[in-house]
mmCIF file of C-alpha atoms and ligand atoms in Angstrom:
data_model
loop_
_atom_site.group_PDB
_atom_site.id
_atom_site.type_symbol
_atom_site.label_atom_id
_atom_site.label_comp_id
_atom_site.label_asym_id
_atom_site.label_seq_id
_atom_site.Cartn_x
_atom_site.Cartn_y
_atom_site.Cartn_z
ATOM 1 C CA UNK A 1 87.490 100.107 148.920
ATOM 2 C CA UNK A 2 85.282 101.124 151.833
ATOM 3 C CA UNK A 3 85.085 104.836 152.520
ATOM 4 C CA UNK A 4 86.473 106.205 155.770
ATOM 5 C CA UNK A 5 84.573 108.652 157.984
ATOM 6 C CA UNK A 6 86.758 110.792 160.212
ATOM 7 C CA UNK A 7 85.081 112.317 163.235
ATOM 8 C CA UNK A 8 86.454 115.856 163.346
ATOM 9 C CA UNK A 9 87.012 118.209 160.449
ATOM 10 C CA UNK A 10 90.215 120.030 161.336
ATOM 11 C CA UNK A 11 93.560 119.830 159.597
ATOM 12 C CA UNK A 12 94.185 116.193 160.554
ATOM 13 C CA UNK A 13 90.952 115.115 158.866
ATOM 14 C CA UNK A 14 91.867 117.226 155.859
ATOM 15 C CA UNK A 15 95.286 115.564 155.562
ATOM 16 C CA UNK A 16 93.753 112.091 155.981
ATOM 17 C CA UNK A 17 91.452 112.962 153.093
ATOM 18 C CA UNK A 18 94.399 114.129 151.005
ATOM 19 C CA UNK A 19 96.282 110.892 151.754
ATOM 20 C CA UNK A 20 93.337 108.745 150.716
ATOM 21 C CA UNK A 21 92.884 110.400 147.332
ATOM 22 C CA UNK A 22 95.727 108.768 145.310
ATOM 23 C CA UNK A 23 94.745 105.357 146.686
ATOM 24 C CA UNK A 24 91.131 105.740 145.611
ATOM 25 C CA UNK A 25 90.022 105.866 149.232
ATOM 26 C CA UNK A 26 87.284 108.383 149.890
ATOM 27 C CA UNK A 27 87.683 110.012 153.276
ATOM 28 C CA UNK A 28 84.877 112.103 154.760
ATOM 29 C CA UNK A 29 85.992 114.360 157.600
ATOM 30 C CA UNK A 30 82.877 115.312 159.576
ATOM 31 C CA UNK A 31 82.362 117.651 162.479
ATOM 32 C CA UNK A 32 80.283 116.222 165.357
ATOM 33 C CA UNK A 33 77.423 118.545 164.387
ATOM 34 C CA UNK A 34 77.125 117.146 160.858
ATOM 35 C CA UNK A 35 73.758 115.772 159.811
ATOM 36 C CA UNK A 36 73.990 111.955 160.132
ATOM 37 C CA UNK A 37 71.900 111.625 156.949
ATOM 38 C CA UNK A 38 74.522 113.537 154.979
ATOM 39 C CA UNK A 39 77.367 111.164 155.892
ATOM 40 C CA UNK A 40 77.648 107.603 154.514
ATOM 41 C CA UNK A 41 78.813 106.335 157.917
ATOM 42 C CA UNK A 42 76.897 103.035 157.783
ATOM 43 C CA UNK A 43 79.061 101.635 154.950
ATOM 44 C CA UNK A 44 82.247 103.258 156.228
ATOM 45 C CA UNK A 45 85.100 102.503 158.546
ATOM 46 C CA UNK A 46 84.953 105.187 161.229
ATOM 47 C CA UNK A 47 87.959 106.834 162.820
ATOM 48 C CA UNK A 48 88.561 110.144 164.591
ATOM 49 C CA UNK A 49 91.002 113.024 164.530
ATOM 50 C CA UNK A 50 89.714 114.356 167.847
ATOM 51 C CA UNK A 51 89.908 112.512 171.148
ATOM 52 C CA UNK A 52 86.546 113.426 172.630
ATOM 53 C CA UNK A 53 83.317 114.741 171.275
ATOM 54 C CA UNK A 54 79.959 115.997 172.476
ATOM 55 C CA UNK A 55 76.826 113.899 172.245
ATOM 56 C CA UNK A 56 75.133 114.891 169.007
ATOM 57 C CA UNK A 57 72.770 113.246 166.531
ATOM 58 C CA UNK A 58 75.795 111.998 164.575
ATOM 59 C CA UNK A 59 77.927 110.808 167.495
ATOM 60 C CA UNK A 60 74.924 108.990 169.035
ATOM 61 C CA UNK A 61 74.392 107.150 165.745
ATOM 62 C CA UNK A 62 77.996 106.148 165.166
ATOM 63 C CA UNK A 63 78.587 105.155 168.801
ATOM 64 C CA UNK A 64 76.749 101.911 168.109
ATOM 65 C CA UNK A 65 78.455 101.162 164.784
ATOM 66 C CA UNK A 66 80.860 98.240 164.921
ATOM 67 C CA UNK A 67 82.975 99.811 162.166
ATOM 68 C CA UNK A 68 84.093 102.512 164.625
ATOM 69 C CA UNK A 69 87.742 101.554 165.119
ATOM 70 C CA UNK A 70 89.117 102.071 168.660
ATOM 71 C CA UNK A 71 85.773 103.468 169.822
ATOM 72 C CA UNK A 72 86.177 102.465 173.462
ATOM 73 C CA UNK A 73 89.846 103.421 173.624
ATOM 74 C CA UNK A 74 89.260 107.131 172.952
ATOM 75 C CA UNK A 75 87.594 107.943 176.295
ATOM 76 C CA UNK A 76 90.264 106.034 178.189
ATOM 77 C CA UNK A 77 93.098 108.052 176.635
ATOM 78 C CA UNK A 78 91.242 111.379 176.425
ATOM 79 C CA UNK A 79 91.169 111.620 180.231
ATOM 80 C CA UNK A 80 94.655 112.191 181.627
ATOM 81 C CA UNK A 81 93.649 110.375 184.825
ATOM 82 C CA UNK A 82 92.793 107.082 183.103
ATOM 83 C CA UNK A 83 95.681 107.526 180.652
ATOM 84 C CA UNK A 84 98.182 107.854 183.515
ATOM 85 C CA UNK A 85 96.551 104.895 185.303
ATOM 86 C CA UNK A 86 97.059 102.794 182.176
ATOM 87 C CA UNK A 87 100.758 103.706 182.037
ATOM 88 C CA UNK A 88 101.147 102.827 185.727
ATOM 89 C CA UNK A 89 99.332 99.497 185.227
ATOM 90 C CA UNK A 90 101.664 98.637 182.359
ATOM 91 C CA UNK A 91 104.701 99.645 184.441
ATOM 92 C CA UNK A 92 105.767 102.243 181.874
ATOM 93 C CA UNK A 93 107.800 105.232 183.033
ATOM 94 C CA UNK A 94 105.886 108.507 183.101
ATOM 95 C CA UNK A 95 106.242 111.797 185.004
ATOM 96 C CA UNK A 96 105.190 111.081 188.631
ATOM 97 C CA UNK A 97 101.660 112.357 189.138
ATOM 98 C CA UNK A 98 98.538 112.405 191.282
ATOM 99 C CA UNK A 99 94.980 113.621 191.111
ATOM 100 C CA UNK A 100 94.543 117.155 192.470
ATOM 101 C CA UNK A 101 91.309 116.976 194.422
ATOM 102 C CA UNK A 102 91.516 120.080 196.636
ATOM 103 C CA UNK A 103 93.794 122.905 197.760
ATOM 104 C CA UNK A 104 94.638 121.068 200.989
ATOM 105 C CA UNK A 105 96.773 118.670 198.950
ATOM 106 C CA UNK A 106 99.442 121.222 198.024
ATOM 107 C CA UNK A 107 101.915 120.555 200.851
ATOM 108 C CA UNK A 108 101.833 116.833 200.047
ATOM 109 C CA UNK A 109 102.130 117.532 196.308
ATOM 110 C CA UNK A 110 105.294 119.602 196.730
ATOM 111 C CA UNK A 111 106.847 117.121 199.135
ATOM 112 C CA UNK A 112 106.112 114.167 196.829
ATOM 113 C CA UNK A 113 106.707 115.773 193.438
ATOM 114 C CA UNK A 114 109.188 118.575 194.162
ATOM 115 C CA UNK A 115 109.238 122.346 193.719
ATOM 116 C CA UNK A 116 107.777 122.537 190.235
ATOM 117 C CA UNK A 117 104.298 121.127 189.774
ATOM 118 C CA UNK A 118 102.626 120.976 186.374
ATOM 119 C CA UNK A 119 98.849 121.015 186.706
ATOM 120 C CA UNK A 120 96.935 119.755 183.692
ATOM 121 C CA UNK A 121 93.224 119.605 183.006
ATOM 122 C CA UNK A 122 92.113 115.998 182.767
ATOM 123 C CA UNK A 123 90.310 116.593 179.490
ATOM 124 C CA UNK A 124 90.237 119.034 176.632
ATOM 125 C CA UNK A 125 93.749 120.526 176.888
ATOM 126 C CA UNK A 126 95.945 120.893 173.809
ATOM 127 C CA UNK A 127 98.868 123.089 172.680
ATOM 128 C CA UNK A 128 99.635 123.687 176.360
ATOM 129 C CA UNK A 129 96.160 125.104 177.111
ATOM 130 C CA UNK A 130 94.586 124.031 180.389
ATOM 131 C CA UNK A 131 97.998 123.807 182.101
ATOM 132 C CA UNK A 132 99.634 125.694 184.939
ATOM 133 C CA UNK A 133 103.221 125.623 186.221
ATOM 134 C CA UNK A 134 102.951 126.063 189.986
ATOM 135 C CA UNK A 135 105.741 126.585 192.553
ATOM 136 C CA UNK A 136 105.275 126.846 196.340
ATOM 137 C CA UNK A 137 103.520 130.148 197.048
ATOM 138 C CA UNK A 138 101.947 130.263 193.578
ATOM 139 C CA UNK A 139 99.015 127.962 194.350
ATOM 140 C CA UNK A 140 96.620 130.923 194.104
ATOM 141 C CA UNK A 141 97.207 131.094 190.325
ATOM 142 C CA UNK A 142 95.107 127.988 189.908
ATOM 143 C CA UNK A 143 91.393 128.706 189.344
ATOM 144 C CA UNK A 144 89.084 127.141 191.928
ATOM 145 C CA UNK A 145 87.284 125.077 189.280
ATOM 146 C CA UNK A 146 90.514 123.215 188.490
ATOM 147 C CA UNK A 147 90.365 121.117 191.677
ATOM 148 C CA UNK A 148 88.997 117.654 190.978
ATOM 149 C CA UNK A 149 89.297 118.299 187.236
ATOM 150 C CA UNK A 150 93.087 118.174 187.047
ATOM 151 C CA UNK A 151 96.048 115.956 187.611
ATOM 152 C CA UNK A 152 99.353 117.323 188.839
ATOM 153 C CA UNK A 153 102.704 116.098 187.586
ATOM 154 C CA UNK A 154 106.298 116.517 188.591
ATOM 155 C CA UNK A 155 108.033 119.194 186.492
ATOM 156 C CA UNK A 156 110.633 117.185 184.594
ATOM 157 C CA UNK A 157 114.073 118.592 183.910
ATOM 158 C CA UNK A 158 114.495 116.914 180.548
ATOM 159 C CA UNK A 159 117.366 117.184 178.057
ATOM 160 C CA UNK A 160 114.967 116.980 175.132
ATOM 161 C CA UNK A 161 111.571 115.885 173.882
ATOM 162 C CA UNK A 162 110.929 113.159 171.339
ATOM 163 C CA UNK A 163 107.870 111.407 170.028
ATOM 164 C CA UNK A 164 107.294 108.032 168.505
ATOM 165 C CA UNK A 165 104.633 107.650 165.840
ATOM 166 C CA UNK A 166 103.669 104.098 165.037
ATOM 167 C CA UNK A 167 100.775 102.019 163.835
ATOM 168 C CA UNK A 168 99.245 98.695 164.763
ATOM 169 C CA UNK A 169 97.431 96.464 162.274
ATOM 170 C CA UNK A 170 94.309 94.371 162.927
ATOM 171 C CA UNK A 171 96.576 91.294 163.099
ATOM 172 C CA UNK A 172 98.581 92.936 165.895
ATOM 173 C CA UNK A 173 101.799 93.745 164.084
ATOM 174 C CA UNK A 174 103.281 97.163 164.734
ATOM 175 C CA UNK A 175 105.423 99.487 162.616
ATOM 176 C CA UNK A 176 107.204 102.677 163.632
ATOM 177 C CA UNK A 177 108.917 105.743 162.246
ATOM 178 C CA UNK A 178 112.254 106.853 163.658
ATOM 179 C CA UNK A 179 111.875 109.021 166.781
ATOM 180 C CA UNK A 180 111.112 112.667 166.078
ATOM 181 C CA UNK A 181 112.885 115.410 168.074
ATOM 182 C CA UNK A 182 110.468 118.141 169.092
ATOM 183 C CA UNK A 183 110.863 121.696 170.303
ATOM 184 C CA UNK A 184 107.894 123.021 172.268
ATOM 185 C CA UNK A 185 107.706 126.662 173.287
ATOM 186 C CA UNK A 186 105.033 127.776 175.735
ATOM 187 C CA UNK A 187 103.431 124.342 175.443
ATOM 188 C CA UNK A 188 103.049 124.418 171.648
ATOM 189 C CA UNK A 189 105.042 122.396 169.121
ATOM 190 C CA UNK A 190 107.138 124.762 167.003
ATOM 191 C CA UNK A 191 109.644 122.569 165.185
ATOM 192 C CA UNK A 192 110.396 118.867 164.637
ATOM 193 C CA UNK A 193 113.470 117.130 163.251
ATOM 194 C CA UNK A 194 113.722 113.463 162.280
ATOM 195 C CA UNK A 195 116.595 111.329 160.987
ATOM 196 C CA UNK A 196 116.567 107.994 159.168
ATOM 197 C CA UNK A 197 118.304 106.367 162.124
ATOM 198 C CA UNK A 198 117.426 107.502 165.617
ATOM 199 C CA UNK A 199 119.572 106.673 168.646
ATOM 200 C CA UNK A 200 119.157 102.866 168.753
ATOM 201 C CA UNK A 201 118.825 102.684 172.562
ATOM 202 C CA UNK A 202 116.057 105.297 172.701
ATOM 203 C CA UNK A 203 114.341 103.942 169.590
ATOM 204 C CA UNK A 204 114.186 100.457 171.039
ATOM 205 C CA UNK A 205 112.882 101.698 174.406
ATOM 206 C CA UNK A 206 110.232 103.790 172.685
ATOM 207 C CA UNK A 207 109.105 101.009 170.359
ATOM 208 C CA UNK A 208 108.749 98.542 173.179
ATOM 209 C CA UNK A 209 106.742 101.053 175.248
ATOM 210 C CA UNK A 210 104.371 102.024 172.454
ATOM 211 C CA UNK A 211 103.858 98.456 171.265
ATOM 212 C CA UNK A 212 103.055 97.420 174.863
ATOM 213 C CA UNK A 213 100.423 100.175 174.990
ATOM 214 C CA UNK A 214 98.880 99.441 171.600
ATOM 215 C CA UNK A 215 98.833 95.679 172.257
ATOM 216 C CA UNK A 216 97.301 96.067 175.728
ATOM 217 C CA UNK A 217 94.526 98.216 174.273
ATOM 218 C CA UNK A 218 94.021 96.166 171.113
ATOM 219 C CA UNK A 219 94.470 99.434 169.268
ATOM 220 C CA UNK A 220 94.370 99.671 165.461
ATOM 221 C CA UNK A 221 95.823 102.607 163.496
ATOM 222 C CA UNK A 222 98.352 105.346 164.160
ATOM 223 C CA UNK A 223 99.196 106.349 167.708
ATOM 224 C CA UNK A 224 101.731 108.905 168.913
ATOM 225 C CA UNK A 225 103.667 108.797 172.167
ATOM 226 C CA UNK A 226 105.338 111.998 173.418
ATOM 227 C CA UNK A 227 108.347 111.510 175.702
ATOM 228 C CA UNK A 228 110.850 113.418 177.782
ATOM 229 C CA UNK A 229 114.496 112.344 177.572
ATOM 230 C CA UNK A 230 116.087 112.110 181.022
ATOM 231 C CA UNK A 231 119.640 110.737 180.903
ATOM 232 C CA UNK A 232 119.385 107.716 178.640
ATOM 233 C CA UNK A 233 115.786 106.960 179.631
ATOM 234 C CA UNK A 234 112.439 107.957 178.237
ATOM 235 C CA UNK A 235 109.536 109.140 180.383
ATOM 236 C CA UNK A 236 106.168 109.149 178.659
ATOM 237 C CA UNK A 237 104.551 112.579 178.652
ATOM 238 C CA UNK A 238 101.299 111.741 176.879
ATOM 239 C CA UNK A 239 99.649 109.587 174.246
ATOM 240 C CA UNK A 240 97.540 110.631 171.270
ATOM 241 C CA UNK A 241 95.298 107.951 169.698
ATOM 242 C CA UNK A 242 95.527 109.517 166.231
ATOM 243 C CA UNK A 243 97.809 111.014 163.643
ATOM 244 C CA UNK A 244 99.975 113.635 165.300
ATOM 245 C CA UNK A 245 101.576 116.999 164.570
ATOM 246 C CA UNK A 246 105.058 115.592 165.263
ATOM 247 C CA UNK A 247 104.492 113.090 162.432
ATOM 248 C CA UNK A 248 103.711 115.701 159.773
ATOM 249 C CA UNK A 249 107.249 115.465 158.339
ATOM 250 C CA UNK A 250 106.360 111.957 157.091
ATOM 251 C CA UNK A 251 104.230 113.542 154.343
ATOM 252 C CA UNK A 252 107.431 114.405 152.499
ATOM 253 C CA UNK A 253 110.117 112.492 154.397
ATOM 254 C CA UNK A 254 108.881 108.893 154.453
ATOM 255 C CA UNK A 255 107.788 106.383 151.816
ATOM 256 C CA UNK A 256 104.382 106.171 153.546
ATOM 257 C CA UNK A 257 103.015 109.207 155.413
ATOM 258 C CA UNK A 258 101.417 108.819 158.836
ATOM 259 C CA UNK A 259 98.074 109.712 157.229
ATOM 260 C CA UNK A 260 98.300 106.953 154.653
ATOM 261 C CA UNK A 261 99.617 104.594 157.317
ATOM 262 C CA UNK A 262 96.549 105.227 159.476
ATOM 263 C CA UNK A 263 94.181 104.632 156.542
ATOM 264 C CA UNK A 264 96.013 101.429 155.636
ATOM 265 C CA UNK A 265 95.828 100.166 159.221
ATOM 266 C CA UNK A 266 92.138 100.868 159.801
ATOM 267 C CA UNK A 267 91.195 99.451 156.375
ATOM 268 C CA UNK A 268 93.271 96.283 156.828
ATOM 269 C CA UNK A 269 95.605 97.104 153.909
ATOM 270 C CA UNK A 270 99.321 96.208 153.792
ATOM 271 C CA UNK A 271 101.309 97.805 156.599
ATOM 272 C CA UNK A 272 105.046 97.516 155.860
ATOM 273 C CA UNK A 273 107.603 99.582 157.799
ATOM 274 C CA UNK A 274 107.773 103.033 156.136
ATOM 275 C CA UNK A 275 111.196 103.748 154.650
ATOM 276 C CA UNK A 276 112.905 106.953 155.778
ATOM 277 C CA UNK A 277 116.068 107.749 153.902
ATOM 278 C CA UNK A 278 116.696 111.456 154.507
ATOM 279 C CA UNK A 279 116.608 113.866 157.470
ATOM 280 C CA UNK A 280 113.490 116.049 157.678
ATOM 281 C CA UNK A 281 112.484 119.277 159.375
ATOM 282 C CA UNK A 282 108.937 120.445 160.064
ATOM 283 C CA UNK A 283 108.182 124.048 161.004
ATOM 284 C CA UNK A 284 104.700 124.716 162.363
ATOM 285 C CA UNK A 285 103.006 127.860 161.088
ATOM 286 C CA UNK A 286 101.366 129.353 164.160
ATOM 287 C CA UNK A 287 99.250 132.503 163.869
ATOM 288 C CA UNK A 288 101.135 133.538 160.707
ATOM 289 C CA UNK A 289 99.571 134.295 157.343
ATOM 290 C CA UNK A 290 100.686 132.328 154.297
ATOM 291 C CA UNK A 291 103.578 133.747 152.270
ATOM 292 C CA UNK A 292 104.055 132.140 148.867
ATOM 293 C CA UNK A 293 107.598 133.523 148.715
ATOM 294 C CA UNK A 294 108.533 130.584 150.947
ATOM 295 C CA UNK A 295 108.214 128.480 147.795
ATOM 296 C CA UNK A 296 111.264 130.142 146.239
ATOM 297 C CA UNK A 297 113.332 127.464 147.947
ATOM 298 C CA UNK A 298 112.839 124.166 146.135
ATOM 299 C CA UNK A 299 113.013 122.138 149.364
ATOM 300 C CA UNK A 300 110.047 123.848 150.995
ATOM 301 C CA UNK A 301 106.790 121.884 150.995
ATOM 302 C CA UNK A 302 103.939 124.101 152.130
ATOM 303 C CA UNK A 303 100.932 122.511 153.833
ATOM 304 C CA UNK A 304 98.379 125.283 154.375
ATOM 305 C CA UNK A 305 95.196 124.360 156.232
ATOM 306 C CA UNK A 306 92.993 127.202 154.912
ATOM 307 C CA UNK A 307 91.929 128.165 158.413
ATOM 308 C CA UNK A 308 91.377 131.679 159.664
ATOM 309 C CA UNK A 309 94.680 133.007 161.037
ATOM 310 C CA UNK A 310 94.493 133.744 164.761
ATOM 311 C CA UNK A 311 97.243 134.170 167.358
ATOM 312 C CA UNK A 312 98.587 130.844 168.728
ATOM 313 C CA UNK A 313 96.546 128.879 166.164
ATOM 314 C CA UNK A 314 98.197 126.193 164.019
ATOM 315 C CA UNK A 315 97.372 127.216 160.452
ATOM 316 C CA UNK A 316 99.876 125.211 158.410
ATOM 317 C CA UNK A 317 103.342 123.714 158.376
ATOM 318 C CA UNK A 318 106.449 123.601 156.221
ATOM 319 C CA UNK A 319 108.308 120.356 155.563
ATOM 320 C CA UNK A 320 111.874 120.235 154.297
ATOM 321 C CA UNK A 321 113.724 117.046 153.536
ATOM 322 C CA UNK A 322 117.082 116.367 151.888
ATOM 323 C CA UNK A 323 119.788 113.698 152.179
ATOM 324 C CA UNK A 324 122.493 116.310 152.803
ATOM 325 C CA UNK A 325 122.271 118.013 156.188
ATOM 326 C CA UNK A 326 124.248 121.071 155.025
ATOM 327 C CA UNK A 327 121.759 121.649 152.206
ATOM 328 C CA UNK A 328 118.868 121.444 154.678
ATOM 329 C CA UNK A 329 120.634 123.848 157.026
ATOM 330 C CA UNK A 330 121.164 126.260 154.156
ATOM 331 C CA UNK A 331 117.485 126.154 153.197
ATOM 332 C CA UNK A 332 116.527 126.881 156.800
ATOM 333 C CA UNK A 333 118.862 129.902 156.758
ATOM 334 C CA UNK A 334 117.162 131.159 153.595
ATOM 335 C CA UNK A 335 113.740 130.630 155.159
ATOM 336 C CA UNK A 336 114.516 132.281 158.508
ATOM 337 C CA UNK A 337 114.355 135.955 157.371
ATOM 338 C CA UNK A 338 111.002 135.239 155.693
ATOM 339 C CA UNK A 339 109.449 134.223 159.008
ATOM 340 C CA UNK A 340 108.538 136.374 162.057
ATOM 341 C CA UNK A 341 110.894 136.677 165.069
ATOM 342 C CA UNK A 342 109.163 133.946 167.099
ATOM 343 C CA UNK A 343 110.306 131.333 164.546
ATOM 344 C CA UNK A 344 114.007 132.116 164.828
ATOM 345 C CA UNK A 345 114.806 130.091 167.955
ATOM 346 C CA UNK A 346 113.054 127.033 166.487
ATOM 347 C CA UNK A 347 115.010 127.291 163.243
ATOM 348 C CA UNK A 348 118.309 127.665 165.102
ATOM 349 C CA UNK A 349 117.350 124.661 167.256
ATOM 350 C CA UNK A 350 116.720 122.565 164.115
ATOM 351 C CA UNK A 351 120.049 123.664 162.644
ATOM 352 C CA UNK A 352 121.800 122.584 165.864
ATOM 353 C CA UNK A 353 120.201 119.119 165.583
ATOM 354 C CA UNK A 354 121.427 118.856 161.983
ATOM 355 C CA UNK A 355 125.078 119.483 162.953
HETATM 356 P P1 ATP B 1 99.593 118.700 172.802
HETATM 357 O O1 ATP B 1 99.293 119.833 171.902
HETATM 358 O O2 ATP B 1 100.907 118.019 172.510
HETATM 359 O O3 ATP B 1 98.467 117.736 172.986
HETATM 360 P P2 ATP B 1 99.112 119.357 175.576
HETATM 361 O O4 ATP B 1 98.393 120.634 175.778
HETATM 362 O O5 ATP B 1 98.372 118.089 175.711
HETATM 363 O O6 ATP B 1 99.899 119.405 174.196
HETATM 364 P P3 ATP B 1 101.448 118.423 177.056
HETATM 365 O O7 ATP B 1 101.977 117.639 175.931
HETATM 366 O O8 ATP B 1 101.026 117.711 178.273
HETATM 367 O O9 ATP B 1 100.282 119.414 176.608
HETATM 368 O O10 ATP B 1 102.507 119.517 177.472
HETATM 369 C C1 ATP B 1 102.952 120.474 176.524
HETATM 370 C C2 ATP B 1 104.427 120.727 176.751
HETATM 371 O O11 ATP B 1 104.632 121.268 178.068
HETATM 372 C C3 ATP B 1 105.279 119.474 176.712
HETATM 373 O O12 ATP B 1 105.592 119.102 175.386
HETATM 374 C C4 ATP B 1 106.479 119.955 177.515
HETATM 375 O O13 ATP B 1 107.299 120.814 176.759
HETATM 376 C C5 ATP B 1 105.817 120.761 178.628
HETATM 377 N N1 ATP B 1 105.498 119.851 179.766
HETATM 378 C C6 ATP B 1 104.365 119.137 179.927
HETATM 379 N N2 ATP B 1 104.410 118.379 181.036
HETATM 380 C C7 ATP B 1 105.610 118.607 181.604
HETATM 381 C C8 ATP B 1 106.274 118.112 182.768
HETATM 382 N N3 ATP B 1 105.704 117.238 183.583
HETATM 383 N N4 ATP B 1 107.524 118.574 183.022
HETATM 384 C C9 ATP B 1 108.120 119.475 182.208
HETATM 385 N N5 ATP B 1 107.552 119.974 181.098
HETATM 386 C C10 ATP B 1 106.314 119.567 180.790
HETATM 387 MG MG1 MG B 2 97.977 116.614 174.446
HETATM 388 MG MG1 MG B 3 101.702 117.131 174.111
#
């Protein structure tokens, strides 16, 4: 089997490498600054775990390689302006938005979009960074360099957030996991819950939206679509052309993990619909050091990224999966006192979903 080079050497690249191992697929996660001579990229299929990258010796070399899957799609989705334009072109519902070119636009922004405006940097934002929530009178909070570099969206009063993780094969067929319910706090994903059967109306809407996007782009591999639930409709928040944090539960809760699914898709291997037969919960470890006492509960799967622990940094996650919801709820109750206070609301939220 061909090796796979992953541009980016964070936790997603690490978990792609882990997923390749049992299949005999060698995965090389590489940072953009890696020496191109040290990476067997010429013989490899190339993918990425990051959405944009600087021009370096390595990225210049691989830019011309025809084994770089989705190469021209990354820049289109990495810029929120062109990503939103794509959604509008496809007629897919998304939070109403506009480009924010200068401060003179504020009166028009509030009259078009309402009292809560969410300003987002066009590129480079993640985990809620590069975002501002602005109400009339608060325009001064926005740094001057944001104008021209940001879009502004309507603040959406959603009842919940879900994401759809799916994959498209070279032959165009698409497969999906059940929708994942996500709790974000201060812009960062804290907890996800997934069930074998999602609400059929929402699942069908989401699948038709994401397959329209992947087909229009000719995309191959795993893509994630984050949505707001408003009434019985989905509004697309954003797209990620890669494996996604809200799909981490699939490592232990699905017959094929999102990481293996991505490798299968880019390598042209079989891509059946992953089977999900039990509910799953994923708890992100954010700025918290590892505690091996978590392993006292037999349901806890620890995925530790071996990164330096810093505040607000994703350093690992815990997956729990079990067919019986009460057993899962009980394990979460056992786990709760072993985690810092900022985890408690996310654990209670997951327990509510499991009721
Ligand atoms: P990620 O780490 O998922 O890439 P990000 O920094 O790209 O995050 P978004 O996904 O755009 O940021 O926003 C983060 C969170 O902020 C959302 O999941 C949601 O909770 C909230 N949010 C973003 N946009 C809006 C909006 N228009 N209305 C209401 N809430 C929003
Ligand atoms: Mg994002
Ligand atoms: Mg997001």
